[in-house]
Structures are given as C-alpha cells and as structure tokens.
PDB file of C-alpha atoms in Angstrom:
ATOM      1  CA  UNK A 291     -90.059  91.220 -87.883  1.00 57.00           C
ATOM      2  CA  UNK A 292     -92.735  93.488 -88.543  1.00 61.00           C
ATOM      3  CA  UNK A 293     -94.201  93.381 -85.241  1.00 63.00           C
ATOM      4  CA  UNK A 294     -91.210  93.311 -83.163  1.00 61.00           C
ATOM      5  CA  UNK A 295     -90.568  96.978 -85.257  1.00 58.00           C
ATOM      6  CA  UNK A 296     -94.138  98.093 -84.696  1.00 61.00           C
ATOM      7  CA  UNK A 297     -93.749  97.182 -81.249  1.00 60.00           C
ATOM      8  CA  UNK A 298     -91.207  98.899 -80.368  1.00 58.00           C
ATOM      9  CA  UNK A 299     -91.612 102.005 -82.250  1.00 56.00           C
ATOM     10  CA  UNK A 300     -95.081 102.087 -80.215  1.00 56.00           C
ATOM     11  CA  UNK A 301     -93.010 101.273 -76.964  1.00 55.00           C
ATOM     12  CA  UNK A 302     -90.573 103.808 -76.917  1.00 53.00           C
ATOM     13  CA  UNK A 303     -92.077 106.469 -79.300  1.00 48.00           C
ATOM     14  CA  UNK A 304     -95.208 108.126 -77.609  1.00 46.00           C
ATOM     15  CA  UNK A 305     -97.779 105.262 -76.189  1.00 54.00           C
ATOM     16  CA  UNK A 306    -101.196 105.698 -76.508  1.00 52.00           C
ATOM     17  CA  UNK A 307    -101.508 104.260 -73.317  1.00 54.00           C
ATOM     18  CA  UNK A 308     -99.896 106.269 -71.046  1.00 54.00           C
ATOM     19  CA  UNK A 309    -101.630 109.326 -72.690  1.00 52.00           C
ATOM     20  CA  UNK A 310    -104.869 107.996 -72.442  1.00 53.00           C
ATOM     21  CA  UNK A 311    -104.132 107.278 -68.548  1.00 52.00           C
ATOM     22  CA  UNK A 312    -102.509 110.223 -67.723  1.00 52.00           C
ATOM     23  CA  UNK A 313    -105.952 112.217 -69.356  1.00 50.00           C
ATOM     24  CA  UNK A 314    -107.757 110.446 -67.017  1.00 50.00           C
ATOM     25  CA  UNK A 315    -110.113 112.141 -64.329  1.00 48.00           C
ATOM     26  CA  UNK A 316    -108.721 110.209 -61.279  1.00 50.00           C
ATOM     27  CA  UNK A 317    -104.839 109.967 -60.296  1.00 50.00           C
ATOM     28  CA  UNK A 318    -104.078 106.822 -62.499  1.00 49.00           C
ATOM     29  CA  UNK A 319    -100.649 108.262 -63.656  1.00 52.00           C
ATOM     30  CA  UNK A 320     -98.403 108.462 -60.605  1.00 55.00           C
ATOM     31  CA  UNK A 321     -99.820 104.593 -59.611  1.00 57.00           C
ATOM     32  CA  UNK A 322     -98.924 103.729 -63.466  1.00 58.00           C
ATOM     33  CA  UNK A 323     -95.279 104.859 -62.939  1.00 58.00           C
ATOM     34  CA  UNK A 324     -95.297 103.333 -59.746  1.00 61.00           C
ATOM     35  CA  UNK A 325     -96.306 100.264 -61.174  1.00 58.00           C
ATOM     36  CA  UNK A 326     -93.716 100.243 -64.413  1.00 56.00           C
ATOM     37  CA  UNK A 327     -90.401 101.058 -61.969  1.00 62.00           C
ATOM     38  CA  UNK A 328     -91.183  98.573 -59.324  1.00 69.00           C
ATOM     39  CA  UNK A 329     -92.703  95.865 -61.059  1.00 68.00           C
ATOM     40  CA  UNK A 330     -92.044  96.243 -64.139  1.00 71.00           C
ATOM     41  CA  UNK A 331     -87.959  96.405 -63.518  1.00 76.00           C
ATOM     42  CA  UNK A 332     -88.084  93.831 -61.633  1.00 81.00           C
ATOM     43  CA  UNK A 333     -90.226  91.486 -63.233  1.00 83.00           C
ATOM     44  CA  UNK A 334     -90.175  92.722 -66.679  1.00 84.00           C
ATOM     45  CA  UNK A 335     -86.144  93.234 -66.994  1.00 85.00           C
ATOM     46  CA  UNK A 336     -85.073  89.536 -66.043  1.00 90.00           C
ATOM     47  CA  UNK A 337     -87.681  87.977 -68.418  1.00 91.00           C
ATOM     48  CA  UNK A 338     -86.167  89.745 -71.255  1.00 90.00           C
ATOM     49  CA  UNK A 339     -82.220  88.967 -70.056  1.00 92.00           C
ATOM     50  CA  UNK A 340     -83.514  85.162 -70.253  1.00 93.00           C
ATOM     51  CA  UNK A 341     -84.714  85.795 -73.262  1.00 93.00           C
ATOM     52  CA  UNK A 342     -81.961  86.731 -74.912  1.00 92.00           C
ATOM     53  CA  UNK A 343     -80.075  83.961 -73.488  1.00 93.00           C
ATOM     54  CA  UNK A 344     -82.440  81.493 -74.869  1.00 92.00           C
ATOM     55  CA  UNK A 345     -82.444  82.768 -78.608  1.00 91.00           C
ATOM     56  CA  UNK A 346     -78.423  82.749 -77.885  1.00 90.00           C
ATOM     57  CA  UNK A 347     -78.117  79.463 -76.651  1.00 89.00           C
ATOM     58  CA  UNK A 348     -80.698  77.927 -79.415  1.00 88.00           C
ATOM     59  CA  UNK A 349     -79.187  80.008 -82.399  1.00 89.00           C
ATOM     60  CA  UNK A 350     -75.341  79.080 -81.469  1.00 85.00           C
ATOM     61  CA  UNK A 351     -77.013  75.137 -81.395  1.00 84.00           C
ATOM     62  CA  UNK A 352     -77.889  75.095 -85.552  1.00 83.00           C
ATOM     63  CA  UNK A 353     -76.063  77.795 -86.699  1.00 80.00           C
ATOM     64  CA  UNK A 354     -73.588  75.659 -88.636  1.00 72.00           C
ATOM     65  CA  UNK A 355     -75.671  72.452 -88.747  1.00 71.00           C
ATOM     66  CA  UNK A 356     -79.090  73.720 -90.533  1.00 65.00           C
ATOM     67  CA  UNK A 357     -81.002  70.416 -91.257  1.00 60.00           C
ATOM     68  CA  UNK A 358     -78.067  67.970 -91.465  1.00 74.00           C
ATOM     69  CA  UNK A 359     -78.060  66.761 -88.112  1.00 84.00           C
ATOM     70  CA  UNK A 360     -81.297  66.751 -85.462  1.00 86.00           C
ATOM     71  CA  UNK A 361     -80.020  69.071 -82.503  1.00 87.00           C
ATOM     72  CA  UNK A 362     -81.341  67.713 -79.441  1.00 86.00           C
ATOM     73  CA  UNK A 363     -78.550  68.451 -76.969  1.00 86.00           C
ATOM     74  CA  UNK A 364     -77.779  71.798 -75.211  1.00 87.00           C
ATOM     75  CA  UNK A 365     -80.836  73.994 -74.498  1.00 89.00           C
ATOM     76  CA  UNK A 366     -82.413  71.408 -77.327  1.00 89.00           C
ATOM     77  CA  UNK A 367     -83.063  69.049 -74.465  1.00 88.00           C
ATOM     78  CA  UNK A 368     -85.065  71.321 -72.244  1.00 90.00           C
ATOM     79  CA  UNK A 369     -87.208  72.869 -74.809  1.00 91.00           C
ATOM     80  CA  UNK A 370     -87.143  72.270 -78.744  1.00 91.00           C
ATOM     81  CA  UNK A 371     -88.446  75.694 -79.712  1.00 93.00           C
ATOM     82  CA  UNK A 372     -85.953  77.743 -77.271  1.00 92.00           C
ATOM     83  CA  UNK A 373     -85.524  80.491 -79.888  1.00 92.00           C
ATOM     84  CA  UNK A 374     -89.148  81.472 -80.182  1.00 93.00           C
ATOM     85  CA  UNK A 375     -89.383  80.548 -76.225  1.00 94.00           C
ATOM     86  CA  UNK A 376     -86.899  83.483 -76.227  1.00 94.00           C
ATOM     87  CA  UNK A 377     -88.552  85.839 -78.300  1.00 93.00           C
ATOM     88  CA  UNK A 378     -92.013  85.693 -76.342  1.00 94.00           C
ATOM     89  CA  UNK A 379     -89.982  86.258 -73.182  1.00 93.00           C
ATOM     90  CA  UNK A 380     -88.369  89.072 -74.550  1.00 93.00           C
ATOM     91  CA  UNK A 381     -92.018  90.731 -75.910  1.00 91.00           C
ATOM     92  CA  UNK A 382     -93.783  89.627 -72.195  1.00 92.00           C
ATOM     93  CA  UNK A 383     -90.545  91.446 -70.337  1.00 90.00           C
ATOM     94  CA  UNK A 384     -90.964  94.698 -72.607  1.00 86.00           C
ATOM     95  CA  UNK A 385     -94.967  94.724 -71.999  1.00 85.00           C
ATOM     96  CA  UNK A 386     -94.769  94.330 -68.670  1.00 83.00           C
ATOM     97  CA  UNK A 387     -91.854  96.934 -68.214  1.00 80.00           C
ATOM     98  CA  UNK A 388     -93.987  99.307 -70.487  1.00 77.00           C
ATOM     99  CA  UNK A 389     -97.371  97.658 -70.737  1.00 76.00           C
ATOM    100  CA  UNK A 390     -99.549  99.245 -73.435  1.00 75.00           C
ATOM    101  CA  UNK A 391    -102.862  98.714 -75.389  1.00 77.00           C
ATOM    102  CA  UNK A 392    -101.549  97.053 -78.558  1.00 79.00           C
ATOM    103  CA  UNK A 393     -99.223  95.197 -76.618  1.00 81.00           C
ATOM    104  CA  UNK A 394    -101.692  93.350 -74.601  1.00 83.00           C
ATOM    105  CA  UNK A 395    -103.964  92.656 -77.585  1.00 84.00           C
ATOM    106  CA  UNK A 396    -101.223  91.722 -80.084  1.00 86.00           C
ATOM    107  CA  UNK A 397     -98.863  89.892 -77.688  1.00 89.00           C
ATOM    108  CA  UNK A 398    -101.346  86.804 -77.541  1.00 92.00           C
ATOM    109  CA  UNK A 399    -101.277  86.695 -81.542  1.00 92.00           C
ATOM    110  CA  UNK A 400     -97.327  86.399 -81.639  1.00 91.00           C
ATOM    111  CA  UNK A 401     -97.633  83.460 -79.222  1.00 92.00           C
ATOM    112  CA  UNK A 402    -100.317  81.887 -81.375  1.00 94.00           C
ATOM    113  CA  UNK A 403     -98.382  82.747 -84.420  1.00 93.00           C
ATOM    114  CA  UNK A 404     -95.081  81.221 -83.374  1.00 93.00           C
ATOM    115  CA  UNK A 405     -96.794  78.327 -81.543  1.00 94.00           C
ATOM    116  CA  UNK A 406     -98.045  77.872 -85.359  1.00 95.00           C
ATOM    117  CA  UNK A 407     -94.533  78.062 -87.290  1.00 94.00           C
ATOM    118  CA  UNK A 408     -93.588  75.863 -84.458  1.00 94.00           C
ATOM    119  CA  UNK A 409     -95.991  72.896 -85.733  1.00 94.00           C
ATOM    120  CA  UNK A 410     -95.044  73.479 -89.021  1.00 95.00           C
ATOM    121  CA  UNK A 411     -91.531  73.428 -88.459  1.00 92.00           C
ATOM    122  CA  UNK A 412     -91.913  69.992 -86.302  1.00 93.00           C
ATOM    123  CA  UNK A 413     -94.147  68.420 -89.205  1.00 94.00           C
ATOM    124  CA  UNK A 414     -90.902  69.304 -91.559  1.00 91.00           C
ATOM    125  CA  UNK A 415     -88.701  67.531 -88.757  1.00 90.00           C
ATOM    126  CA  UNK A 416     -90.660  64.677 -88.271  1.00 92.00           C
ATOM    127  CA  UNK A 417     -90.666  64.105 -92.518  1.00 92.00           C
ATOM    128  CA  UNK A 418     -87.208  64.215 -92.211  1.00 89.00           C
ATOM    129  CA  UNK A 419     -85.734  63.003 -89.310  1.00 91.00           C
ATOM    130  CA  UNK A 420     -88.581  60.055 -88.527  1.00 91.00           C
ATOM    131  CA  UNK A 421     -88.426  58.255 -85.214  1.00 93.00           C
ATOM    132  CA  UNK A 422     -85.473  60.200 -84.250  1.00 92.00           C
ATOM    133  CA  UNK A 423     -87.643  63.467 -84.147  1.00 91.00           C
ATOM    134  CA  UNK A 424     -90.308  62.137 -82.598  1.00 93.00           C
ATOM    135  CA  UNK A 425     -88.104  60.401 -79.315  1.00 93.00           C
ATOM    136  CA  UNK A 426     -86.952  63.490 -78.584  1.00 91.00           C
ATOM    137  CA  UNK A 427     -90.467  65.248 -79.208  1.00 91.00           C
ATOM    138  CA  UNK A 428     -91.945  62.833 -76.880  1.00 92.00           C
ATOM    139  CA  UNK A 429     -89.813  63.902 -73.902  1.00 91.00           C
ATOM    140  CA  UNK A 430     -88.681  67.364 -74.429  1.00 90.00           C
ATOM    141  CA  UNK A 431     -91.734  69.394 -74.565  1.00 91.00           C
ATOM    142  CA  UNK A 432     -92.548  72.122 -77.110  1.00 88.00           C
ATOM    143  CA  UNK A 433     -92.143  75.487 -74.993  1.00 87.00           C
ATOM    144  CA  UNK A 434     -92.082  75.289 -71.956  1.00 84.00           C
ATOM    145  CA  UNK A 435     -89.742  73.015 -69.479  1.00 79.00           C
ATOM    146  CA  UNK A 436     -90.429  70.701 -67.271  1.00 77.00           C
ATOM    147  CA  UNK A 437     -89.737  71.344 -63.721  1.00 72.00           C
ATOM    148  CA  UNK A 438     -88.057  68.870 -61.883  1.00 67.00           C
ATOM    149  CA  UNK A 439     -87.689  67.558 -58.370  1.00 60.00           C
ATOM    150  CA  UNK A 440     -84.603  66.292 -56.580  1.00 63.00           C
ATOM    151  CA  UNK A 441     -85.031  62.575 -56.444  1.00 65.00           C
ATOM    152  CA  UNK A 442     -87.121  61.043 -53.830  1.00 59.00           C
ATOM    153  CA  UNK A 443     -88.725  64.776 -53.228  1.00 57.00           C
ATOM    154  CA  UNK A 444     -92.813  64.706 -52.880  1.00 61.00           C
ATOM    155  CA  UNK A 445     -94.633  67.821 -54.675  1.00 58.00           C
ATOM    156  CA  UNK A 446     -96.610  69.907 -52.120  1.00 57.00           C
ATOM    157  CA  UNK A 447    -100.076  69.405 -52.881  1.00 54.00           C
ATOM    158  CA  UNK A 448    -102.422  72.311 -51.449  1.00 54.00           C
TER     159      UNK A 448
END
C-alpha cells in the first residue's frame, strides 16, 4: 500500500522526470508530451481498465469464501493470481501513461515482490488444499494466461 501511495503522489504531484527533461539542452519536452498523449492514452489507459477488471473479477471470486473452499472457477481458471495480475497492470498502465524515474526502477520490485507473496500464498494452498491445489496449479498458470488457438489452427512460425 505504501508504494501504490508513493507512487502516485510522485505521479500526479510534481515528477522529477518531466523536470529533469524539460531542463534539458535539446527539445526533449514537446516529444515527451507527444509521447504520453498518443501512446501513453492509448496503450497505457486500457492496461489499467483491465486491471481493474481483473482485481474485480478475482476479489468478487473469495470475498465470501476466504479459505473454505479452493476457487478455481471464474477468472480462477485463467490465471490463479488475477488480483495481483491486476494490480501490476494497473502500475504498468500508469507508468506508461506518465512514465517516470522511480517508476521504472521500482515497478520491477512490485512484480518481484508480488510474484513472491504469490509463492507463499500457493505453498499455504497447497498445505491445505493438497492434490486439489496442485491440479489446478498444474494447468492454470501463475500470471499470465495462456493463449489459445481455435481447434485445428497451426501457430505461425516466423
């Protein structure tokens, strides 16, 4: 929580980075803005809409059911982490719609921090739920889903 706060108190206060690019001795600034409205918008903006969804989605799954029942249905069975999954998105969609310093060095830390609390929180599952947890470990993967092809569709290979 403290680095989502930190984050965006850097974000929208007065970043360091666009001071230190707008000081600069070549025209960086008007590219910068250039950069943030058209690709940042459009890139940034969705990531952190899906983001949202996904911490929706996995938060409405075990609100009521906290560690009675395994949840592996919904979102569950495209991703088991789809709350943190969401909260990365969110963080990558606000750096790249307002990319800063800190952001780009700390933003890799949260990822290794909740891929951390992710394996700590499966080791607690597997305890408790057994084989159960790990069949649906074994084909739902941690963070990312899989993409699939319509049946009887060949990948393009380059």
């Amino acid at each position: 929580m403290g680095f989502m706060v930190s984050l965006f108190a850097e974000m929208y206060g007065f970043p360091l980075t666009v001071y230190l690019l707008s000081s600069a001795t070549y025209p960086v600034s008007p590219l910068f803005s250039g950069y943030v409205w058209r690709v940042g918008q459009l890139v940034g903006s969705p990531l952190v809409i899906i983001g949202i969804v996904l911490i929706y989605k996995g938060w409405k799954e075990i609100v009521f059911l906290r560690g009675t029942v395994l949840v592996t249905q919904g979102i569950y069975s495209v991703v088991r982490h789809p709350q943190y999954l969401g909260f990365l998105l969110v963080t990558l969609g606000q750096f790249i719609v307002w990319p800063t310093i800190p952001t780009a060095i700390l933003w890799p830390v949260l990822v290794l921090l909740y891929y951390r609390q992710a394996k700590r929180e499966e080791a607690m599952l597997a305890e408790t739920f057994g084989q159960q947890f790990h069949a649906w470990a074994s084909k739902t993967p941690m963070f990312l889903p899989k993409i699939r092809l319509p049946h009887g569709s060949k990948p393009v290979s380059p």
